[in-house]
mmCIF file of C-alpha atoms and ligand atoms in Angstrom:
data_model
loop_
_atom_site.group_PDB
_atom_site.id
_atom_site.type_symbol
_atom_site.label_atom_id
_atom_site.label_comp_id
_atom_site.label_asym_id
_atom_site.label_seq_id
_atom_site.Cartn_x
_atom_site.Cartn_y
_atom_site.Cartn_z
ATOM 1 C CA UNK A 200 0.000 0.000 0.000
ATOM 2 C CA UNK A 201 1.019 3.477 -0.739
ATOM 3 C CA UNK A 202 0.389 5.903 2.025
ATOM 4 C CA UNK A 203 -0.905 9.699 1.001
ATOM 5 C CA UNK A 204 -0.547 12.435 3.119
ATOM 6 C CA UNK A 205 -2.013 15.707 4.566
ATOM 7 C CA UNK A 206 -3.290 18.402 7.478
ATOM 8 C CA UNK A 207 -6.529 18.081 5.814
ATOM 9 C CA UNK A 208 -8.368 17.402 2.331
ATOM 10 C CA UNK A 209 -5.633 19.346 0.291
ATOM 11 C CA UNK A 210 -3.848 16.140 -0.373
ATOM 12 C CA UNK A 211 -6.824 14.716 -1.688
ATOM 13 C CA UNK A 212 -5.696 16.652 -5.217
ATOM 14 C CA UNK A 213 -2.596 14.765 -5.366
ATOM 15 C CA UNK A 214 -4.417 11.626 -4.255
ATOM 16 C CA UNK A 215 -6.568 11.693 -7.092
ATOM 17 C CA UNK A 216 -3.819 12.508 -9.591
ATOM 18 C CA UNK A 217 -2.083 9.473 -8.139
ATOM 19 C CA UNK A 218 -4.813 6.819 -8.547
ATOM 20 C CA UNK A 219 -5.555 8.175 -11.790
ATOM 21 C CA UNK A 220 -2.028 6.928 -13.162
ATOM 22 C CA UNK A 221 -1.686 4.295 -10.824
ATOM 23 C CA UNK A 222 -5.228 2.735 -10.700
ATOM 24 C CA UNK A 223 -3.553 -0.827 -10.225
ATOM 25 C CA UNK A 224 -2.502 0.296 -6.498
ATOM 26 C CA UNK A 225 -3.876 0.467 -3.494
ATOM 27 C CA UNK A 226 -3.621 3.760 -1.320
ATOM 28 C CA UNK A 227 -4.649 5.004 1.761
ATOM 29 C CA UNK A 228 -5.426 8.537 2.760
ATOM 30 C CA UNK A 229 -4.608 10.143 5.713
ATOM 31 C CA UNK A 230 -5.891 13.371 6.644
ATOM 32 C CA UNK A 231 -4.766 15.258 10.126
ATOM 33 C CA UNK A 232 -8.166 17.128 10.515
ATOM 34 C CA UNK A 233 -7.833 16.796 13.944
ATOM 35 C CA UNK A 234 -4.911 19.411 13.913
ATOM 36 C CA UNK A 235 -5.567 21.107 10.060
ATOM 37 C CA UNK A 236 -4.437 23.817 9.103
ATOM 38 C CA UNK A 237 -0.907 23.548 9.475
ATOM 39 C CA UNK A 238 0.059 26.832 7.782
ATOM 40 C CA UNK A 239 0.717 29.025 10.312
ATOM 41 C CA UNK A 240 1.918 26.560 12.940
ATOM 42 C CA UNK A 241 5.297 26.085 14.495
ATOM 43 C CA UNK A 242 8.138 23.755 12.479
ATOM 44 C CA UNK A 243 8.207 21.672 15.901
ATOM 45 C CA UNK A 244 4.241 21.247 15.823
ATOM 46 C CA UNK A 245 4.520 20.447 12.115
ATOM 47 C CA UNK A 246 7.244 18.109 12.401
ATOM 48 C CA UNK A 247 5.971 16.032 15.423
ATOM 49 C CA UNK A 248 2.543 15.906 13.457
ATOM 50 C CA UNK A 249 4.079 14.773 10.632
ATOM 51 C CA UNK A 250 6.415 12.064 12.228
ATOM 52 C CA UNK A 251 2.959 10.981 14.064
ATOM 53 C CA UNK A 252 0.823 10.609 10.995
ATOM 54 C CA UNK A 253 3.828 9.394 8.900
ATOM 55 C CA UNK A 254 4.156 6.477 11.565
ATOM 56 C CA UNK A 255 0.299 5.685 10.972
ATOM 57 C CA UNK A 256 0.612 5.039 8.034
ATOM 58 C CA UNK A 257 3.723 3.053 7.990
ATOM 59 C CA UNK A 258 2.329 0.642 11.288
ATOM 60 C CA UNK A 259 -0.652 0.028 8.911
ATOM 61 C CA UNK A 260 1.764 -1.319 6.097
ATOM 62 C CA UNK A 261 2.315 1.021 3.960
ATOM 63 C CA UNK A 262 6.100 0.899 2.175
ATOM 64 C CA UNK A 263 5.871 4.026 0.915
ATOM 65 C CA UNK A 264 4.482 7.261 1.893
ATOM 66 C CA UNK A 265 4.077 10.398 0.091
ATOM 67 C CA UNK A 266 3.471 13.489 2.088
ATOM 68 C CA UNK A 267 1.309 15.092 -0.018
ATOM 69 C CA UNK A 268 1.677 18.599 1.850
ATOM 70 C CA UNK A 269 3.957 21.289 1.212
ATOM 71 C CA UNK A 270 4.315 22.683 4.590
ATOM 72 C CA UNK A 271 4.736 19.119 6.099
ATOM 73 C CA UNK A 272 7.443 18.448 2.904
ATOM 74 C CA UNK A 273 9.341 21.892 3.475
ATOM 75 C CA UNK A 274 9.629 21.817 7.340
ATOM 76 C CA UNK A 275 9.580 18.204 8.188
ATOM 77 C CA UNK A 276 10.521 15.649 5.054
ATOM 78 C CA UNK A 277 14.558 15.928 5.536
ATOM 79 C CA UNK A 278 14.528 15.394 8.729
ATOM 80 C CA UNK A 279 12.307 12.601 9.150
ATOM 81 C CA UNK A 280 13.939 10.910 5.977
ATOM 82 C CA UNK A 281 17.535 11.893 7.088
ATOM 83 C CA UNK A 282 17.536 11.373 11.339
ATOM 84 C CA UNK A 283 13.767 9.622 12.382
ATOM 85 C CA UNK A 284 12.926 6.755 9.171
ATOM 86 C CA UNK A 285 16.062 4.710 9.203
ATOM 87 C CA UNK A 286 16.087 4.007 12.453
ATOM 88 C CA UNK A 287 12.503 3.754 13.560
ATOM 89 C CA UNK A 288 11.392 2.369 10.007
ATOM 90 C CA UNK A 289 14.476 0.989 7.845
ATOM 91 C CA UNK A 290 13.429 -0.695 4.049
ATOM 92 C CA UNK A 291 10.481 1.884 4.116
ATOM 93 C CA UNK A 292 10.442 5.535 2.571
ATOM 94 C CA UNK A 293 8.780 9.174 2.322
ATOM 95 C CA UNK A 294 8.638 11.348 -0.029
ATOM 96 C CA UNK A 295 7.457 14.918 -0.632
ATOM 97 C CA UNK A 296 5.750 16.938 -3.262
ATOM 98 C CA UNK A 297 8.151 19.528 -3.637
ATOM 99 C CA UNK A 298 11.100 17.768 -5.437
ATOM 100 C CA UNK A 299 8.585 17.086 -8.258
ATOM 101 C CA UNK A 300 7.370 20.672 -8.297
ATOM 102 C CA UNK A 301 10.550 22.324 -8.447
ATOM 103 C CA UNK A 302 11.706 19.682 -11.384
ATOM 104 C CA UNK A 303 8.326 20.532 -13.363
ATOM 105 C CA UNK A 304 9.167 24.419 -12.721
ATOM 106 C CA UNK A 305 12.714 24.269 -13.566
ATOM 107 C CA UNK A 306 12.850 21.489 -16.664
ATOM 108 C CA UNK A 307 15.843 20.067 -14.332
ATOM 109 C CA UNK A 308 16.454 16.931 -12.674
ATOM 110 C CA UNK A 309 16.595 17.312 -8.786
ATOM 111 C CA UNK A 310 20.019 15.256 -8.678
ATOM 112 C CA UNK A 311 21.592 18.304 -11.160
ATOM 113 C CA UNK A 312 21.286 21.668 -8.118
ATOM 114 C CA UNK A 313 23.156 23.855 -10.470
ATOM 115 C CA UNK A 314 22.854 25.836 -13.629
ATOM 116 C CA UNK A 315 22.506 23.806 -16.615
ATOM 117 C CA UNK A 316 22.343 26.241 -20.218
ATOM 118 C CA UNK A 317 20.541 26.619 -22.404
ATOM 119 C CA UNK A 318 17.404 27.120 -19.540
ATOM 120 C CA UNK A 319 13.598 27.006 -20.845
ATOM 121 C CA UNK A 320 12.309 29.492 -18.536
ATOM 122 C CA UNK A 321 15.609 31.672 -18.556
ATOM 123 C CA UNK A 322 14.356 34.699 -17.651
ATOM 124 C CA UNK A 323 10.911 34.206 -16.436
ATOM 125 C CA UNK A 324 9.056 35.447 -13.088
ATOM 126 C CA UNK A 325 7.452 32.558 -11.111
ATOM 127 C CA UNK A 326 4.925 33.088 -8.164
ATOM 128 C CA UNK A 327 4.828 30.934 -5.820
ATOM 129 C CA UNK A 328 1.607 30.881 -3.545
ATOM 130 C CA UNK A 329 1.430 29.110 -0.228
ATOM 131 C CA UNK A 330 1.183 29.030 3.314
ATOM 132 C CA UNK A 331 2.772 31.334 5.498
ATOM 133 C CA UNK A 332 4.948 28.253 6.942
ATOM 134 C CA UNK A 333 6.330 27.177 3.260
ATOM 135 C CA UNK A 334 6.934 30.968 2.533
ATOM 136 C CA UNK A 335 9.049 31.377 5.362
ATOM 137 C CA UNK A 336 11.111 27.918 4.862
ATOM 138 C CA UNK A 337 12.153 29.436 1.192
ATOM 139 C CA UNK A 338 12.672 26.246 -0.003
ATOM 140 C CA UNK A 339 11.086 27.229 -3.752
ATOM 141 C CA UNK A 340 13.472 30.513 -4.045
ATOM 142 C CA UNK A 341 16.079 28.749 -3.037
ATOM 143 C CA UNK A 342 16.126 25.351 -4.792
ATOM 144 C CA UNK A 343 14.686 27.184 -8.157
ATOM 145 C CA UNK A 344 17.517 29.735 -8.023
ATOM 146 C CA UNK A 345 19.960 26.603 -7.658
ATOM 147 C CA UNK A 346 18.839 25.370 -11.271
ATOM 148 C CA UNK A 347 17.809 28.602 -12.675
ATOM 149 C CA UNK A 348 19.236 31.850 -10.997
ATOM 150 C CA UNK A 349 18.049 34.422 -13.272
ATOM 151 C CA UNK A 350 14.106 33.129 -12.711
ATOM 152 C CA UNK A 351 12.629 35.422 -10.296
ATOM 153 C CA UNK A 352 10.864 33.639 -7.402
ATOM 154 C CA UNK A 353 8.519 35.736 -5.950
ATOM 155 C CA UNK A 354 6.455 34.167 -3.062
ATOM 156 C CA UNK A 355 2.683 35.132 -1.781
ATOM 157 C CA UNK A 356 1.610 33.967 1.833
ATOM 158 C CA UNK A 357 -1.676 33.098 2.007
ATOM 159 C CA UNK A 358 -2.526 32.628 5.682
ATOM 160 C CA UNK A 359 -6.386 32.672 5.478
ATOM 161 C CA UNK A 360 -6.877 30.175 2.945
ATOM 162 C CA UNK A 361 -6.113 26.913 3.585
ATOM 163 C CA UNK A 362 -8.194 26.982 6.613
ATOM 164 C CA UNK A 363 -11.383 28.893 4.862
ATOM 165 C CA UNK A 364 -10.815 25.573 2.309
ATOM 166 C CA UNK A 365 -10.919 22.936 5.164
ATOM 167 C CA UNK A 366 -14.023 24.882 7.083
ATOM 168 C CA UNK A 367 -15.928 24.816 3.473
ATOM 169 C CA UNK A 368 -16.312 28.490 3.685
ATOM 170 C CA UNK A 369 -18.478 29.813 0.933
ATOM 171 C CA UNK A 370 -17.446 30.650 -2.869
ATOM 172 C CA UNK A 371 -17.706 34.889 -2.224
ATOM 173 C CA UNK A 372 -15.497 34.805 0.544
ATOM 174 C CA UNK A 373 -13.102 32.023 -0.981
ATOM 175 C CA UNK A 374 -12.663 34.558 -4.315
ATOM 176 C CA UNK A 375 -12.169 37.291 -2.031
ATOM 177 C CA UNK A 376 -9.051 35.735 0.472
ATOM 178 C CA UNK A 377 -7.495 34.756 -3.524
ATOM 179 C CA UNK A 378 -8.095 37.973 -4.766
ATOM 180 C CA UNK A 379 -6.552 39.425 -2.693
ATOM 181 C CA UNK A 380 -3.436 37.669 -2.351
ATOM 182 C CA UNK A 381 -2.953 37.638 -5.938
ATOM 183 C CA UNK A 382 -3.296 41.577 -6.163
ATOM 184 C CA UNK A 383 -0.749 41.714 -3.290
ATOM 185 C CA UNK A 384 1.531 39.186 -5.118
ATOM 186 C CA UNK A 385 1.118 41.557 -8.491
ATOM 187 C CA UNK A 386 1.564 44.912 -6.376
ATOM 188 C CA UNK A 387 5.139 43.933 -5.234
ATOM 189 C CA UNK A 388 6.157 43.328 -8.914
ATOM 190 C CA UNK A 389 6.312 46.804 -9.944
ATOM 191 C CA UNK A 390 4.039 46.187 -13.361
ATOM 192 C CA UNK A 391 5.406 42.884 -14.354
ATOM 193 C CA UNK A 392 3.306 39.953 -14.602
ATOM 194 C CA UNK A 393 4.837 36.423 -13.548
ATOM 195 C CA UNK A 394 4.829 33.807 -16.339
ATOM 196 C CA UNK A 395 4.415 30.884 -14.009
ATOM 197 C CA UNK A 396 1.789 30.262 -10.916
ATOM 198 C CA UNK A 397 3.104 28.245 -8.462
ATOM 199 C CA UNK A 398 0.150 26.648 -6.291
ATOM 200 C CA UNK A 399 2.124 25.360 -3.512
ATOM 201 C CA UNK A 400 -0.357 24.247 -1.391
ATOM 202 C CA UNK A 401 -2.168 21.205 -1.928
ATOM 203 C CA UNK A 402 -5.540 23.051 -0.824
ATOM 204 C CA UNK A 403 -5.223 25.574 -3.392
ATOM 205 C CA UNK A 404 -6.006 23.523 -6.614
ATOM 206 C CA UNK A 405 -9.538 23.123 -4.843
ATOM 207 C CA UNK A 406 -9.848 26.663 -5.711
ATOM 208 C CA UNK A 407 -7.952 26.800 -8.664
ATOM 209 C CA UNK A 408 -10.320 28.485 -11.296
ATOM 210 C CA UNK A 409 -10.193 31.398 -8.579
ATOM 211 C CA UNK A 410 -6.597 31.642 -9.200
ATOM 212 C CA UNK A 411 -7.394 31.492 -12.587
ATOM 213 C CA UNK A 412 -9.645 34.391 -12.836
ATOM 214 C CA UNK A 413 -7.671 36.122 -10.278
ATOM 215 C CA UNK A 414 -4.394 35.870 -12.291
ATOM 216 C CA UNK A 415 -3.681 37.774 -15.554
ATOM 217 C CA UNK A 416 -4.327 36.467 -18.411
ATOM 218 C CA UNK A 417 -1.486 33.940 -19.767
ATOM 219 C CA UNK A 418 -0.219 33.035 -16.927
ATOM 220 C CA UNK A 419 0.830 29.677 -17.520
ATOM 221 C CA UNK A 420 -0.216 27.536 -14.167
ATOM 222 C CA UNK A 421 2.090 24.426 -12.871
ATOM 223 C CA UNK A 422 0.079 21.164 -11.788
ATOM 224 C CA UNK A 423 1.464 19.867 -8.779
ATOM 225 C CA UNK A 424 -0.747 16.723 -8.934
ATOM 226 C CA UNK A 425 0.647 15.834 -12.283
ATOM 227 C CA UNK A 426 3.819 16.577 -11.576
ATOM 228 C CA UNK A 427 3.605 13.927 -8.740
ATOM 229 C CA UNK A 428 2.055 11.602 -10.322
ATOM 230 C CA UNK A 429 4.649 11.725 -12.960
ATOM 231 C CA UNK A 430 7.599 11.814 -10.570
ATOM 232 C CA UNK A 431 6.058 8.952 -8.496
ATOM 233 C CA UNK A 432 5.369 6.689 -11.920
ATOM 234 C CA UNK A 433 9.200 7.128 -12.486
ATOM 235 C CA UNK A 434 10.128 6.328 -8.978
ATOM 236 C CA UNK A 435 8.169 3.247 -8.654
ATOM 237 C CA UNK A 436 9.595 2.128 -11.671
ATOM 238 C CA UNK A 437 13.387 2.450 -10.214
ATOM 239 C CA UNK A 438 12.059 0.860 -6.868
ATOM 240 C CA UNK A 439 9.810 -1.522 -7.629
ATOM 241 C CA UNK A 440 10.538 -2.952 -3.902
ATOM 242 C CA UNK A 441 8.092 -0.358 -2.831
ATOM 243 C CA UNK A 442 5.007 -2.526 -4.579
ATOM 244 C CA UNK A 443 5.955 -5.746 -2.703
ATOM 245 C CA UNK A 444 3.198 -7.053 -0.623
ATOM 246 C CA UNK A 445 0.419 -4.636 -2.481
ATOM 247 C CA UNK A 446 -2.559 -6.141 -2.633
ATOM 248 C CA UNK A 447 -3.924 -7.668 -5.541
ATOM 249 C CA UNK A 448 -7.194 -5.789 -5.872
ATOM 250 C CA UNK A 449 -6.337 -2.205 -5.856
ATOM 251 C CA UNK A 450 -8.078 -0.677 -2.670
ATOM 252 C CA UNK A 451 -8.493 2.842 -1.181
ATOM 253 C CA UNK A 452 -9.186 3.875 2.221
ATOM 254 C CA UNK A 453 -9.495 6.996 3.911
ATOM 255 C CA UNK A 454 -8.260 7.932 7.196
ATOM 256 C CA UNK A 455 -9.210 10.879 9.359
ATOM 257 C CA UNK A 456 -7.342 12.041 12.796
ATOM 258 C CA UNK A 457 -10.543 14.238 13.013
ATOM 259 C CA UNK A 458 -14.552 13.428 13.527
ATOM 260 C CA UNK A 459 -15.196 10.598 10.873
ATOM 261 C CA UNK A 460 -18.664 11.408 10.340
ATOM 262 C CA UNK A 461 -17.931 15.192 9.813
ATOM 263 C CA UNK A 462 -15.265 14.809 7.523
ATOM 264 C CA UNK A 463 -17.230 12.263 5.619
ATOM 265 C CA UNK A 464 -20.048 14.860 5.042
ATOM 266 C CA UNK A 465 -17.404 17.734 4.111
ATOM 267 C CA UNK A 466 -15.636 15.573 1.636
ATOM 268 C CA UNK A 467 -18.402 15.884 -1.092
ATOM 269 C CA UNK A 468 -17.758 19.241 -2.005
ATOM 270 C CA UNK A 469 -13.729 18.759 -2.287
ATOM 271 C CA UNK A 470 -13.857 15.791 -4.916
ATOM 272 C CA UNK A 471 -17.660 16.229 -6.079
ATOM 273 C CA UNK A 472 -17.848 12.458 -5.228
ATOM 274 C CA UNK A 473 -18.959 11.033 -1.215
ATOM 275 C CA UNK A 474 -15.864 9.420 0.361
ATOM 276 C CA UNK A 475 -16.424 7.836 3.719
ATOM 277 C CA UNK A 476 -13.628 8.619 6.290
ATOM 278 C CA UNK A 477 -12.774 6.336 9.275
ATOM 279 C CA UNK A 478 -11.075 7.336 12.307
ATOM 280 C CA UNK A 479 -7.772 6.626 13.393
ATOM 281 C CA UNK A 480 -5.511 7.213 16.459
ATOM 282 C CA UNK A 481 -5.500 11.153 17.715
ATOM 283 C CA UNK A 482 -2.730 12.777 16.129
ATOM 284 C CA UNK A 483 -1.477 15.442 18.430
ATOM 285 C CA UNK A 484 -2.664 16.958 21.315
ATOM 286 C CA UNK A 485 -1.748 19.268 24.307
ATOM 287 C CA UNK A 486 1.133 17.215 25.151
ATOM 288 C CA UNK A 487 4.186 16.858 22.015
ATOM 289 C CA UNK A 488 6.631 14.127 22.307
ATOM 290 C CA UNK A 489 10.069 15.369 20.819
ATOM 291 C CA UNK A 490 11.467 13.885 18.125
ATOM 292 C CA UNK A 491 14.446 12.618 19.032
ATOM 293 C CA UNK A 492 17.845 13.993 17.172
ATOM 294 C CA UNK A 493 15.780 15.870 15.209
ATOM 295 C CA UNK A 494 15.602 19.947 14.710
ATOM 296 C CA UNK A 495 13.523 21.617 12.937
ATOM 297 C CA UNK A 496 15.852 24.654 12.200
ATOM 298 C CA UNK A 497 17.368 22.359 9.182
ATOM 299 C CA UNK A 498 15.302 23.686 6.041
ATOM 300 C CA UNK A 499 14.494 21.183 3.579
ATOM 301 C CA UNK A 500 17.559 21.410 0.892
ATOM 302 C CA UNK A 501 18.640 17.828 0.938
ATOM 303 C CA UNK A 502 14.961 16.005 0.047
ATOM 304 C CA UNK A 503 15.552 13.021 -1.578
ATOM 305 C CA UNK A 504 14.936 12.602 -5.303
ATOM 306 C CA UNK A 505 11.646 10.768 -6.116
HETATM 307 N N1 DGL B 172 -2.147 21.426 2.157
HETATM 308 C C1 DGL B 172 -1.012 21.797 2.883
HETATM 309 C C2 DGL B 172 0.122 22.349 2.027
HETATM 310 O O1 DGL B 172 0.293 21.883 0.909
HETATM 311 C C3 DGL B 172 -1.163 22.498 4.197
HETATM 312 C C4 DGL B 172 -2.220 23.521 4.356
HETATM 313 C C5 DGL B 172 -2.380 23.804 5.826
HETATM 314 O O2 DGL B 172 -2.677 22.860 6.549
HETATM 315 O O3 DGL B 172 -2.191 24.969 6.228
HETATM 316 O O4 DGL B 172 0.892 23.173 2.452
#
């Protein structure tokens, strides 16, 4: 089984990208509603979340988990991969969504983190929006200007929005919170329009076609979900030690840290389809066990390649 990821129903956008190419696997979805949004939370908080839900997943079987969050992938994936997996789960693996993304944005492979010429996007402006956390970690600016240094990152916090998402707030105020972010994003370019949209938060591609309508016209917007789905396809087929043990009869399953019932009834309006959540062990809580060896000042520059 392949384990899928998130604070909430964001991830569901790159779970549904994923069973789409991989319909002959089983996955199981995990979603920390219980402790959603993540955004604007502490890297410790996000981290010992992460570890917690990662572990789920992993004592239920799963060989491989992708942590389909952005804010989980830039603050937590390196060092749960580099200090917490090896020892507490050795022969399994994680992976994030943000290797993929900055290979789709770039046209370079992850293992190449220098300038490579001729470059596609040479001289192009991308925005990047997402949470406040994933703003602050840099990890786009940085590991796009590794590849590409003349592209200029420029990054948009969106604090309000991920949470308005997971509460099912209504359309009017959704277009608003987007609006205005973009407008923000396009003041602080002095009159120049990016040429690439960054939606680095897996929430935000439930809202896309407000981004869309929001954004100038042109603006050419990256797909994280396909770009996972791609990346993963390609992984699986280098490490096909990962499928061992998956079931014959592709399953999915659907795992909530939060109220089952509630989250059951809210999940209609993020896939247009009813999914029915169960719940599992409560993530979190008032007390947070450390992870041990690990700090959360390390940024996320080392991910592994997918
Ligand atoms: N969907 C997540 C992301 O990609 C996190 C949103 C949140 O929980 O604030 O960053």
């Amino acid at each position: 089984m392949i384990g899928v990821f998130d604070s909430g129903f964001g991830g569901l956008t790159i779970h549904e990208a994923l069973i789409r190419r991989l319909p002959e696997l089983s996955f199981v979805y995990l979603g920390d509603h219980r402790n959603a949004p993540y955004g604007d939370r502490s890297p410790d908080e996000i981290l010992d979340f992460t570890r917690r839900n990662v572990d789920m997943l992993l004592s239920r079987g799963c060989r491989l988990v992708i942590i389909a969050c952005n804010t989980a992938s830039a603050v937590a994936l390196h060092n749960l991969q580099c200090y917490w997996l090896p020892k507490a789960w050795p022969g399994r693996n994680i992976l994030g969504i943000i290797v993929p993304t900055i290979e789709a944005a770039t046209q370079v492979p992850w293992a190449i983190n220098y300038p490579v010429y001729p470059q596609m996007y040479a001289n192009h402006s991308v925005a990047v929006f997402a949470t406040q956390r994933t703003v602050d970690s840099r990890t786009y600016p940085v590991e796009i200007n590794k590849r590409c240094p003349n592209v200029d990152v420029v990054q948009q916090a969106c604090p309000a929005l991920a949470g308005a998402i997971e509460a099912g707030a209504d359309p009017g105020h959704l277009r608003e919170l987007v609006q205005g972010y973009v407008a923000r994003l396009l003041s602080g370019m002095g009159g120049r329009e990016p040429e690439t949209a960054i939606l680095g938060c897996t929430h935000y591609p439930l809202v896309k076609a407000l981004f869309r309508e929001a954004l100038p016209m042109g603006v050419r917007l990256l797909c994280q979900p396909s770009a996972v789905a791609n990346s993963l396809e390609h992984y699986l087929r280098r490490h096909p030690e990962y499928l061992e043990k998956m079931p014959r009869t592709p399953g999915r399953r659907y795992l909530t840290t939060g109220d089952p019932g509630a989250v059951t009834a809210r999940s209609l309006g993020f896939l247009g389809q009813s999914i029915t959540f169960r719940g599992v062990g409560r993530s979190g809580g008032s007390v947070l066990s450390p992870v041990k060896g690990v700090s959360s000042l390390q940024t996320s520059t080392g991910h592994q390649s997918p």
